């Protein structure tokens, strides 16, 4: 979408004064008509006739870079726009085009690091020339989100000393909780300046901290309980959040029709859980992009997280109506959360199965919405925002972390462990030292999701490019731990076993004041062998009794219902009743 929007603005302009009136105008006309080969040939003649014509170089770059061009050539387009920038270095339009091209795919991680740095420099230069440029604000906001994503929940455990490439930024030093720790600016900037541990861990220094008896060394709560000091990066994360929200809000203000900016804003909310902050942005998005599927997905996500389930249900319904076939299939495919042995039954009659499934999991039958189903839609939307693989063009719900998020939702604890922890966690007595000196272990970082009840997933990022995968230790660690429990550290196997044991996880927390009601169920034999079921319940009311013991009437509306779900998830029986107020004579006080 971004390319098409910018191109539409480009081809609408006329040739500037001084441009080649013949081949240049021919190239503009051909480009407008979608004749890409003809446009390239004409613009090649224009730049050949006048090599210093910056506008001709620029337009040629745009034609070569256009995704609709069957002969698209990113490399040559980059050279042409570079030439245009060399000829007119302060032209904001050229600088924005170069910034856009630098967002393309790269061959390797190190090339991406260099591109990130170049994009940051270009964005800052653009803003020095035009402080309101939406594209530059979007770029800096997106980069700040990367920084926030990396450090919002990052911790560092002791034992590794860091040296950064930029040690002069004392303001980025992490906030410490617990014992003191030797850290020299653990991250000077984005991934381009990641810190590298210079000293490996001393195995003996961790014997007292971990002990061989701790089977799962990623149990962060247990480590804290044992007094292991932890360093966090919350100050750095908060600064990154402020930068991100500031740049993105400016981008929306200048170009409210730019859809990708809203993607970044809702991604930021998914990370920070600051849902209230997004309501004004959603209002703007609905105003300017009412037909976009993302508008209603994001509205549904935010409203659901705020507990406005009716508004969320209505928004998701709007989104489903606007989805393409592939996306709709993902949002209605129950195999993402079903146990494997139920896939066949679902495939045989998907609509009937789905209706029974969602009915059986509705936490509140008395209202008009199904909170469990909207939670599923919210998880799918979040997985696409946070875990999508753009490099491989894999939607978020198909990635490893995304699939688990759809099944289990937001964990109770979500932390990233920095600081050479890979060497620490794999250090066991008797392990051959030569096998434990993998250089990737010293820079590896881990993402721990802990849901409680011993449900924990651990992902590793050994190349530090953000592509986390489920962690499994090296083969020789299994041999070292053969007498203990090596599977405790194999989170590939643990995840598979957990999915078989518990294919999905959901706990509904109703909004508003929660009251525990004492109740007793009594069953009686009814007519024709049926069972009559009686449920006695009490409704707490305010102490409105008068001095003579007479209880006043209470104007409270009570919706009650009893529902019987069969083994095939059918709703077999339902009985509903609404009580409109209670007369004083009906109210019986109890001391309890």
Coordinates of C-alpha atoms in Angstrom, one line a residue:
X1 CA 0.0 0.0 0.0
X2 CA 2.8 2.4 0.8
X3 CA 4.3 2.1 -2.6
X4 CA 1.1 2.7 -4.5
X5 CA 0.2 5.7 -2.4
X6 CA 3.5 7.4 -3.1
X7 CA 3.5 6.5 -6.7
X8 CA 0.0 8.0 -7.2
X9 CA 1.3 11.3 -5.9
X10 CA 4.4 11.0 -8.1
X11 CA 2.7 10.5 -11.4
X12 CA 0.3 13.3 -10.8
X13 CA 2.9 15.9 -11.0
X14 CA 4.0 17.7 -14.2
X15 CA 7.5 17.9 -15.5
X16 CA 9.5 20.6 -13.6
X17 CA 10.9 23.5 -15.4
X18 CA 14.1 22.7 -17.2
X19 CA 13.4 19.0 -17.4
X20 CA 13.7 17.2 -20.8
X21 CA 10.6 18.1 -22.7
X22 CA 10.7 15.3 -25.2
X23 CA 11.7 11.9 -23.7
X24 CA 11.0 12.9 -20.2
X25 CA 7.4 13.9 -21.0
X26 CA 7.1 10.6 -23.0
X27 CA 8.3 8.7 -19.9
X28 CA 5.8 10.4 -17.7
X29 CA 2.9 9.7 -20.0
X30 CA 4.0 6.0 -20.4
X31 CA 4.3 5.6 -16.6
X32 CA 0.8 7.1 -16.1
X33 CA -0.6 4.6 -18.6
X34 CA 1.2 1.6 -16.9
X35 CA 3.5 1.1 -19.9
X36 CA 6.6 0.3 -17.9
X37 CA 9.0 -0.8 -20.6
X38 CA 8.2 2.2 -22.7
X39 CA 8.6 4.5 -19.7
X40 CA 12.1 3.0 -18.9
X41 CA 13.3 3.4 -22.5
X42 CA 12.1 7.0 -22.7
X43 CA 13.6 8.0 -19.3
X44 CA 16.9 6.3 -20.3
X45 CA 17.1 8.6 -23.3
X46 CA 16.3 11.5 -21.0
X47 CA 19.2 10.8 -18.6
X48 CA 21.5 10.0 -21.5
X49 CA 20.8 13.3 -23.1
X50 CA 21.1 15.2 -19.8
X51 CA 23.0 13.2 -17.1
X52 CA 22.6 16.0 -14.6
X53 CA 18.8 16.0 -14.8
X54 CA 17.9 14.9 -11.2
X55 CA 14.2 14.6 -11.9
X56 CA 14.7 12.2 -14.8
X57 CA 16.9 10.0 -12.6
X58 CA 14.3 10.1 -9.9
X59 CA 11.4 9.1 -12.1
X60 CA 13.5 6.4 -13.7
X61 CA 14.2 5.0 -10.2
X62 CA 10.5 5.1 -9.4
X63 CA 9.5 3.2 -12.5
X64 CA 12.2 0.6 -11.9
X65 CA 11.2 0.2 -8.2
X66 CA 7.4 0.0 -8.9
X67 CA 6.0 -3.4 -7.7
X68 CA 3.7 -3.4 -10.7
X69 CA 6.6 -3.4 -13.1
X70 CA 7.3 -7.0 -14.4
X71 CA 10.9 -6.0 -14.9
X72 CA 11.3 -4.5 -11.5
X73 CA 15.0 -3.9 -10.6
X74 CA 15.7 -2.7 -7.0
X75 CA 19.5 -2.5 -7.5
X76 CA 19.3 -0.2 -10.5
X77 CA 16.5 1.8 -8.9
X78 CA 18.8 2.4 -5.9
X79 CA 21.6 3.6 -8.1
X80 CA 19.3 6.0 -10.0
X81 CA 17.8 7.6 -6.9
X82 CA 21.3 7.9 -5.4
X83 CA 22.3 9.9 -8.5
X84 CA 19.3 12.1 -8.1
X85 CA 20.2 12.7 -4.4
X86 CA 23.8 13.5 -5.4
X87 CA 22.5 16.1 -7.8
X88 CA 19.9 17.6 -5.4
X89 CA 20.9 16.5 -1.9
X90 CA 18.2 18.6 -0.1
X91 CA 15.3 17.5 -2.1
X92 CA 12.9 15.9 0.4
X93 CA 11.0 13.9 -2.3
X94 CA 14.2 12.2 -3.4
X95 CA 15.3 11.5 0.2
X96 CA 11.9 10.0 1.0
X97 CA 12.2 7.8 -2.1
X98 CA 15.6 6.6 -1.0
X99 CA 14.4 5.9 2.5
X100 CA 11.5 3.9 1.0
X101 CA 13.9 1.8 -1.1
X102 CA 16.1 1.1 1.9
X103 CA 13.2 -0.7 3.5
X104 CA 13.5 -3.5 1.0
X105 CA 14.6 -7.1 1.8
X106 CA 18.3 -7.7 2.4
X107 CA 20.6 -10.7 1.9
X108 CA 21.8 -11.0 5.4
X109 CA 21.6 -9.7 8.9
X110 CA 24.7 -7.4 8.7
X111 CA 23.4 -5.7 5.6
X112 CA 20.1 -5.1 7.5
X113 CA 22.0 -3.5 10.3
X114 CA 23.7 -1.1 7.9
X115 CA 20.4 -0.3 6.3
X116 CA 18.7 0.5 9.6
X117 CA 21.5 2.9 10.4
X118 CA 21.2 4.6 6.9
X119 CA 17.4 4.8 7.3
X120 CA 17.8 6.5 10.7
X121 CA 20.3 9.0 9.2
X122 CA 18.0 9.7 6.2
X123 CA 14.9 10.2 8.4
X124 CA 16.7 12.6 10.7
X125 CA 18.0 14.6 7.6
X126 CA 14.5 14.7 6.2
X127 CA 13.1 16.0 9.4
X128 CA 15.8 18.7 9.5
X129 CA 14.5 19.9 6.1
X130 CA 10.8 19.2 6.8
X131 CA 9.9 18.7 10.5
X132 CA 6.4 17.5 9.6
X133 CA 7.3 14.7 7.1
X134 CA 5.1 11.7 7.9
X135 CA 7.3 9.1 6.2
X136 CA 10.3 10.1 8.3
X137 CA 8.3 10.2 11.5
X138 CA 7.0 6.7 10.7
X139 CA 10.5 5.4 10.1
X140 CA 11.8 6.7 13.5
X141 CA 8.7 5.6 15.3
X142 CA 9.1 2.1 13.8
X143 CA 12.7 1.9 14.9
X144 CA 11.8 3.1 18.4
X145 CA 9.3 0.2 18.6
X146 CA 12.0 -2.2 17.8
X147 CA 14.0 -0.8 20.7
X148 CA 11.0 -0.9 23.0
X149 CA 10.2 -4.5 22.0
X150 CA 13.7 -5.6 22.8
X151 CA 14.0 -3.9 26.2
X152 CA 10.5 -3.5 27.6
X153 CA 10.8 -6.8 29.5
X154 CA 14.5 -7.5 29.2
X155 CA 16.5 -8.6 32.2
X156 CA 20.1 -9.6 32.7
X157 CA 21.3 -12.2 35.1
X158 CA 24.7 -11.9 36.8
X159 CA 28.1 -13.3 35.7
X160 CA 28.7 -11.6 32.3
X161 CA 30.6 -8.4 31.9
X162 CA 29.7 -6.3 28.9
X163 CA 31.6 -3.9 26.7
X164 CA 29.7 -1.8 24.3
X165 CA 30.8 -0.2 21.0
X166 CA 29.6 3.2 22.4
X167 CA 30.4 3.5 26.1
X168 CA 29.7 7.2 26.3
X169 CA 26.0 6.9 26.8
X170 CA 25.6 6.7 30.5
X171 CA 21.9 7.6 30.3
X172 CA 21.2 4.3 28.7
X173 CA 22.6 2.2 31.6
X174 CA 19.9 -0.2 32.9
X175 CA 18.1 0.3 36.1
X176 CA 19.2 -2.1 38.8
X177 CA 17.1 -4.2 41.1
X178 CA 19.0 -6.4 43.5
X179 CA 22.7 -6.7 43.9
X180 CA 25.1 -4.5 41.9
X181 CA 26.3 -5.7 38.5
X182 CA 29.1 -4.6 36.1
X183 CA 27.4 -3.4 33.0
X184 CA 28.8 -0.8 30.6
X185 CA 25.9 0.5 28.4
X186 CA 24.5 -2.9 27.4
X187 CA 22.9 -1.5 24.3
X188 CA 24.0 1.7 22.5
X189 CA 21.2 2.1 20.0
X190 CA 19.3 -0.5 18.1
X191 CA 20.6 -3.9 17.0
X192 CA 23.4 -2.2 15.1
X193 CA 25.3 -1.7 18.3
X194 CA 24.4 -4.9 20.3
X195 CA 26.8 -5.5 23.1
X196 CA 29.0 -8.6 23.0
X197 CA 30.2 -10.3 26.2
X198 CA 33.9 -10.2 26.5
X199 CA 34.3 -12.7 29.3
X200 CA 32.7 -16.1 29.5
X201 CA 31.0 -17.2 32.6
X202 CA 33.0 -18.9 35.4
X203 CA 31.2 -22.3 35.8
X204 CA 32.1 -22.4 39.5
X205 CA 30.5 -19.0 40.2
X206 CA 27.1 -20.4 39.3
X207 CA 27.0 -23.5 41.3
X208 CA 25.6 -21.7 44.3
X209 CA 23.1 -19.8 42.2
X210 CA 21.6 -22.6 40.2
X211 CA 22.7 -25.8 41.7
X212 CA 22.4 -29.1 39.8
X213 CA 19.0 -29.7 41.4
X214 CA 17.3 -27.0 39.4
X215 CA 16.1 -28.9 36.4
X216 CA 14.5 -25.9 34.6
X217 CA 17.1 -23.1 34.7
X218 CA 14.6 -20.7 32.9
X219 CA 12.4 -20.6 36.0
X220 CA 12.8 -16.9 36.5
X221 CA 10.5 -16.8 39.5
X222 CA 12.6 -19.5 41.2
X223 CA 15.8 -17.7 40.5
X224 CA 14.3 -14.5 42.0
X225 CA 13.2 -16.5 45.0
X226 CA 16.7 -17.8 45.5
X227 CA 18.0 -14.2 45.6
X228 CA 19.7 -14.1 42.2
X229 CA 20.1 -10.4 41.4
X230 CA 18.4 -9.1 38.2
X231 CA 19.1 -6.0 36.1
X232 CA 16.3 -4.6 34.0
X233 CA 16.2 -2.1 31.2
X234 CA 12.9 -0.4 32.0
X235 CA 14.3 3.1 31.8
X236 CA 15.6 2.6 28.3
X237 CA 12.3 0.9 27.3
X238 CA 10.2 3.8 28.6
X239 CA 12.3 6.3 26.6
X240 CA 11.8 4.2 23.5
X241 CA 8.1 4.1 24.1
X242 CA 7.9 7.9 24.4
X243 CA 9.9 8.3 21.1
X244 CA 7.8 5.8 19.3
X245 CA 4.4 7.3 20.3
X246 CA 5.6 10.8 19.6
X247 CA 6.8 10.1 16.1
X248 CA 3.8 7.9 15.2
X249 CA 1.3 10.5 16.4
X250 CA 3.0 13.1 14.3
X251 CA 2.9 10.8 11.3
X252 CA -0.9 10.3 11.8
X253 CA -1.4 14.0 12.2
X254 CA 0.3 14.8 8.9
X255 CA -1.0 11.8 6.9
X256 CA -4.1 10.2 8.6
X257 CA -4.7 8.0 5.6
X258 CA -1.3 6.2 5.9
X259 CA -2.4 2.7 7.1
X260 CA 1.0 1.3 8.1
X261 CA 1.3 4.0 10.8
X262 CA -1.7 2.5 12.6
X263 CA -0.1 -1.0 12.3
X264 CA 2.8 0.4 14.3
X265 CA 0.6 2.1 16.9
X266 CA -1.5 -1.0 17.6
X267 CA 1.7 -3.1 17.7
X268 CA 3.0 -0.7 20.3
X269 CA -0.2 -1.1 22.3
X270 CA 0.0 -4.9 22.1
X271 CA 3.5 -4.7 23.6
X272 CA 2.8 -2.0 26.3
X273 CA -0.8 -3.0 27.1
X274 CA -1.6 0.8 27.1
X275 CA -4.9 0.2 25.3
X276 CA -6.6 3.4 26.4
X277 CA -3.9 5.5 24.7
X278 CA -5.0 4.0 21.3
X279 CA -8.7 5.1 21.4
X280 CA -8.1 8.6 19.7
X281 CA -6.0 6.9 17.0
X282 CA -8.7 4.3 16.4
X283 CA -11.2 7.2 16.0
X284 CA -9.0 8.8 13.4
X285 CA -8.5 5.4 11.6
X286 CA -12.2 4.8 11.4
X287 CA -12.8 8.3 10.0
X288 CA -10.1 8.0 7.2
X289 CA -9.9 4.3 6.5
X290 CA -13.5 3.0 7.2
X291 CA -13.3 0.2 4.6
X292 CA -9.9 -1.2 5.6
X293 CA -10.1 -4.6 7.3
X294 CA -7.3 -3.6 9.7
X295 CA -9.4 -0.7 11.0
X296 CA -12.0 -3.1 12.4
X297 CA -9.5 -5.8 13.5
X298 CA -7.6 -3.1 15.5
X299 CA -10.9 -1.7 16.9
X300 CA -12.0 -5.2 17.9
X301 CA -8.6 -5.9 19.6
X302 CA -8.5 -2.7 21.6
X303 CA -12.2 -2.9 22.6
X304 CA -11.8 -6.5 23.7
X305 CA -8.7 -5.7 25.8
X306 CA -10.6 -2.9 27.4
X307 CA -13.5 -5.3 28.3
X308 CA -16.0 -3.7 25.9
X309 CA -17.1 -7.1 24.5
X310 CA -20.1 -6.0 22.5
X311 CA -18.2 -3.3 20.7
X312 CA -15.4 -5.8 20.1
X313 CA -17.8 -8.4 18.7
X314 CA -19.3 -5.8 16.3
X315 CA -15.9 -4.7 15.1
X316 CA -14.6 -8.2 14.5
X317 CA -17.8 -8.9 12.5
X318 CA -17.0 -5.9 10.3
X319 CA -13.5 -7.2 9.8
X320 CA -14.6 -10.7 8.8
X321 CA -16.8 -9.2 6.1
X322 CA -13.8 -7.4 4.6
X323 CA -11.3 -10.3 4.7
X324 CA -9.8 -12.0 1.7
X325 CA -10.3 -15.7 1.5
X326 CA -6.9 -16.7 2.9
X327 CA -7.3 -14.4 6.0
X328 CA -10.9 -15.5 6.6
X329 CA -9.8 -19.1 6.5
X330 CA -7.2 -18.4 9.2
X331 CA -9.8 -16.6 11.4
X332 CA -12.3 -19.4 11.1
X333 CA -9.9 -22.4 11.2
X334 CA -10.2 -24.2 14.5
X335 CA -7.3 -26.5 13.9
X336 CA -5.1 -23.7 15.3
X337 CA -6.5 -24.5 18.8
X338 CA -8.0 -28.0 18.5
X339 CA -6.1 -31.1 19.7
X340 CA -4.9 -33.2 16.8
X341 CA -7.3 -36.0 17.4
X342 CA -10.3 -33.7 16.7
X343 CA -9.1 -32.3 13.4
X344 CA -10.8 -35.0 11.3
X345 CA -14.2 -34.4 13.0
X346 CA -13.8 -30.7 12.4
X347 CA -13.0 -31.2 8.7
X348 CA -16.0 -33.4 8.2
X349 CA -18.5 -30.7 9.3
X350 CA -16.6 -27.4 10.1
X351 CA -19.6 -25.1 10.5
X352 CA -21.5 -27.5 12.8
X353 CA -18.4 -28.3 14.8
X354 CA -17.4 -24.7 15.1
X355 CA -20.9 -23.7 16.4
X356 CA -20.8 -26.4 19.0
X357 CA -17.3 -25.6 20.0
X358 CA -17.8 -21.9 20.5
X359 CA -21.1 -22.4 22.3
X360 CA -19.5 -24.9 24.8
X361 CA -16.7 -22.4 25.6
X362 CA -18.9 -19.3 26.0
X363 CA -18.1 -18.1 29.5
X364 CA -21.3 -16.1 29.9
X365 CA -24.4 -17.5 28.2
X366 CA -26.7 -14.8 29.5
X367 CA -25.3 -12.0 27.3
X368 CA -25.3 -11.6 23.5
X369 CA -21.6 -12.1 22.8
X370 CA -19.1 -14.9 23.0
X371 CA -16.0 -13.6 24.8
X372 CA -14.0 -16.7 24.0
X373 CA -14.5 -16.3 20.3
X374 CA -13.6 -12.6 20.4
X375 CA -10.5 -13.6 22.4
X376 CA -9.5 -15.9 19.6
X377 CA -9.8 -13.1 17.1
X378 CA -7.8 -10.9 19.4
X379 CA -5.0 -13.4 19.7
X380 CA -4.9 -13.9 15.9
X381 CA -4.6 -10.2 15.4
X382 CA -1.9 -9.9 18.0
X383 CA 0.0 -12.8 16.5
X384 CA 0.0 -11.1 13.1
X385 CA 1.2 -7.8 14.7
X386 CA 4.0 -9.2 16.8
X387 CA 5.2 -12.5 15.3
X388 CA 4.8 -12.2 11.5
X389 CA 7.9 -13.1 9.5
X390 CA 8.1 -10.5 6.7
X391 CA 11.3 -12.0 5.3
X392 CA 9.6 -15.4 4.7
X393 CA 6.1 -13.9 4.1
X394 CA 4.7 -16.1 6.9
X395 CA 1.6 -14.7 8.7
X396 CA 2.0 -14.4 12.5
X397 CA -0.4 -17.2 13.4
X398 CA 1.8 -19.7 11.4
X399 CA 5.0 -18.9 13.1
X400 CA 6.2 -20.8 16.2
X401 CA 5.6 -18.1 18.7
X402 CA 2.4 -17.0 16.9
X403 CA 0.8 -20.5 17.1
X404 CA 1.5 -20.8 20.8
X405 CA 0.1 -17.3 21.4
X406 CA -3.1 -18.2 19.6
X407 CA -3.4 -21.3 21.8
X408 CA -2.5 -19.8 25.1
X409 CA -2.7 -16.0 24.9
X410 CA -0.7 -13.5 26.8
X411 CA 1.5 -15.2 29.4
X412 CA 1.6 -14.1 33.1
X413 CA 5.4 -13.5 32.7
X414 CA 7.1 -12.5 29.5
X415 CA 10.8 -11.7 29.8
X416 CA 13.8 -11.6 27.5
X417 CA 17.0 -12.7 29.2
X418 CA 20.2 -11.0 27.9
X419 CA 23.8 -11.4 28.8
X420 CA 25.4 -14.7 27.8
X421 CA 22.8 -16.7 29.6
X422 CA 23.2 -19.5 27.0
X423 CA 26.5 -20.5 28.4
X424 CA 25.2 -20.3 31.9
X425 CA 22.1 -22.4 31.4
X426 CA 24.1 -25.1 29.6
X427 CA 26.9 -25.3 32.1
X428 CA 26.8 -28.6 34.0
X429 CA 29.4 -30.5 35.9
X430 CA 31.0 -33.1 33.6
X431 CA 30.3 -31.4 30.3
X432 CA 33.3 -31.3 28.1
X433 CA 34.6 -27.7 27.9
X434 CA 35.4 -27.9 24.2
X435 CA 31.8 -28.7 23.4
X436 CA 30.5 -25.8 25.5
X437 CA 32.5 -23.1 23.8
X438 CA 30.0 -22.4 21.0
X439 CA 30.4 -18.6 20.3
X440 CA 26.7 -18.3 19.6
X441 CA 26.0 -19.3 23.2
X442 CA 27.7 -16.1 24.5
X443 CA 25.4 -13.8 22.5
X444 CA 22.3 -15.9 22.6
X445 CA 19.2 -14.4 24.2
X446 CA 16.0 -16.0 25.4
X447 CA 12.3 -15.2 25.6
X448 CA 10.5 -16.9 28.5
X449 CA 6.8 -17.2 28.5
X450 CA 5.4 -18.4 31.8
X451 CA 1.7 -19.1 32.2
X452 CA 1.9 -20.6 35.7
X453 CA 1.0 -24.1 36.7
X454 CA 4.3 -25.3 35.2
X455 CA 3.3 -24.2 31.7
X456 CA 6.4 -22.5 30.3
X457 CA 7.8 -21.9 26.9
X458 CA 11.4 -20.7 26.1
X459 CA 12.5 -19.3 22.8
X460 CA 16.1 -18.5 21.7
X461 CA 17.5 -16.0 19.3
X462 CA 21.2 -17.1 18.8
X463 CA 21.7 -14.7 15.8
X464 CA 20.0 -11.8 17.6
X465 CA 17.9 -10.9 14.6
X466 CA 14.5 -11.3 16.3
X467 CA 13.7 -14.7 14.9
X468 CA 13.1 -16.5 18.1
X469 CA 12.6 -20.3 18.0
X470 CA 11.8 -22.9 20.7
X471 CA 14.9 -23.7 22.6
X472 CA 16.5 -27.1 22.7
X473 CA 20.0 -27.7 24.3
X474 CA 22.9 -29.2 22.3
X475 CA 23.0 -33.0 22.1
X476 CA 25.9 -33.4 24.5
X477 CA 23.9 -31.7 27.3
X478 CA 21.4 -34.6 27.1
X479 CA 24.3 -37.0 27.6
X480 CA 25.6 -35.0 30.5
X481 CA 22.1 -34.9 32.1
X482 CA 21.2 -38.5 31.3
X483 CA 20.9 -39.4 35.0
X484 CA 18.7 -36.4 35.7
X485 CA 15.9 -35.0 33.5
X486 CA 17.3 -33.6 30.3
X487 CA 13.8 -33.1 28.8
X488 CA 13.3 -30.3 31.3
X489 CA 15.4 -28.0 29.1
X490 CA 14.0 -29.3 25.8
X491 CA 11.3 -26.8 25.1
X492 CA 10.5 -28.2 21.7
X493 CA 9.4 -31.5 23.3
X494 CA 7.8 -29.7 26.2
X495 CA 5.7 -27.5 23.9
X496 CA 4.6 -30.5 21.9
X497 CA 3.6 -32.4 25.1
X498 CA 1.8 -29.3 26.4
X499 CA -0.3 -29.0 23.3
X500 CA -1.3 -32.6 23.4
X501 CA -2.2 -32.3 27.1
X502 CA -3.8 -28.8 26.9
X503 CA -4.5 -27.7 23.3
X504 CA -5.7 -24.2 24.4
X505 CA -5.9 -22.1 27.5
X506 CA -8.4 -19.5 28.4
X507 CA -9.6 -17.9 31.7
X508 CA -12.3 -15.3 31.6
X509 CA -12.2 -12.5 34.0
X510 CA -15.5 -10.7 34.1
X511 CA -15.4 -6.9 34.4
X512 CA -16.9 -5.0 37.3
X513 CA -17.3 -6.0 40.9
X514 CA -17.0 -9.8 41.5
X515 CA -19.2 -11.3 44.3
X516 CA -18.8 -14.9 45.4
X517 CA -22.3 -16.4 45.8
X518 CA -22.9 -19.4 48.1
X519 CA -24.9 -22.0 46.3
X520 CA -26.2 -25.6 46.7
X521 CA -27.4 -27.9 43.9
X522 CA -30.1 -30.4 44.7
X523 CA -31.4 -33.0 42.2
X524 CA -34.8 -34.6 42.3
X525 CA -36.4 -37.3 40.1
X526 CA -38.9 -35.6 37.9
X527 CA -41.5 -36.8 35.5
X528 CA -40.7 -39.5 32.8
X529 CA -37.4 -40.3 34.4
X530 CA -36.0 -36.7 34.0
X531 CA -34.0 -34.9 36.5
X532 CA -35.1 -31.6 38.2
X533 CA -32.2 -29.5 39.2
X534 CA -32.5 -26.8 41.8
X535 CA -29.8 -24.2 42.4
X536 CA -30.2 -22.0 45.4
X537 CA -28.3 -18.7 45.2
X538 CA -28.2 -15.5 47.2
X539 CA -27.9 -11.9 46.0
X540 CA -26.0 -9.5 48.3
X541 CA -28.0 -6.3 48.8
X542 CA -27.2 -3.1 50.6
X543 CA -28.2 -2.8 54.2
X544 CA -31.5 -1.0 53.7
X545 CA -33.4 -2.6 56.6
X546 CA -35.2 -0.2 58.9
X547 CA -35.1 -0.1 62.6
X548 CA -38.3 -2.1 63.0
X549 CA -36.9 -5.0 61.0
X550 CA -38.9 -4.2 57.8
X551 CA -36.8 -4.6 54.7
X552 CA -37.2 -2.1 51.9
X553 CA -37.8 -3.2 48.3
X554 CA -34.7 -3.5 46.1
X555 CA -34.8 -2.3 42.5
X556 CA -32.3 -4.8 41.1
X557 CA -32.6 -6.7 37.8
X558 CA -31.2 -10.2 37.9
X559 CA -30.7 -12.4 34.9
X560 CA -30.4 -16.1 35.7
X561 CA -29.9 -19.2 33.6
X562 CA -29.1 -22.9 33.7
X563 CA -27.4 -24.6 30.7
X564 CA -26.6 -28.2 30.1
X565 CA -23.8 -29.0 27.6
X566 CA -23.6 -32.5 26.1
X567 CA -20.5 -34.6 25.5
X568 CA -20.6 -33.5 21.8
X569 CA -20.6 -29.9 22.9
X570 CA -24.3 -29.5 22.1
X571 CA -26.4 -27.1 24.2
X572 CA -28.9 -29.7 25.3
X573 CA -31.1 -27.7 27.7
X574 CA -31.3 -24.0 28.7
X575 CA -33.6 -22.3 31.1
X576 CA -33.6 -18.5 31.6
X577 CA -35.3 -16.2 34.0
X578 CA -35.2 -12.5 34.7
X579 CA -36.1 -11.1 38.1
X580 CA -37.2 -7.5 38.0
X581 CA -36.6 -6.2 41.5
X582 CA -37.1 -7.8 44.9
X583 CA -39.9 -7.0 47.3
X584 CA -38.9 -6.5 50.8
X585 CA -40.9 -9.5 51.9
X586 CA -38.8 -11.7 49.7
X587 CA -35.5 -10.6 51.2
X588 CA -34.2 -12.7 54.1
X589 CA -31.2 -11.3 56.0
X590 CA -28.4 -13.6 57.3
X591 CA -25.7 -12.7 59.8
X592 CA -23.1 -14.2 57.5

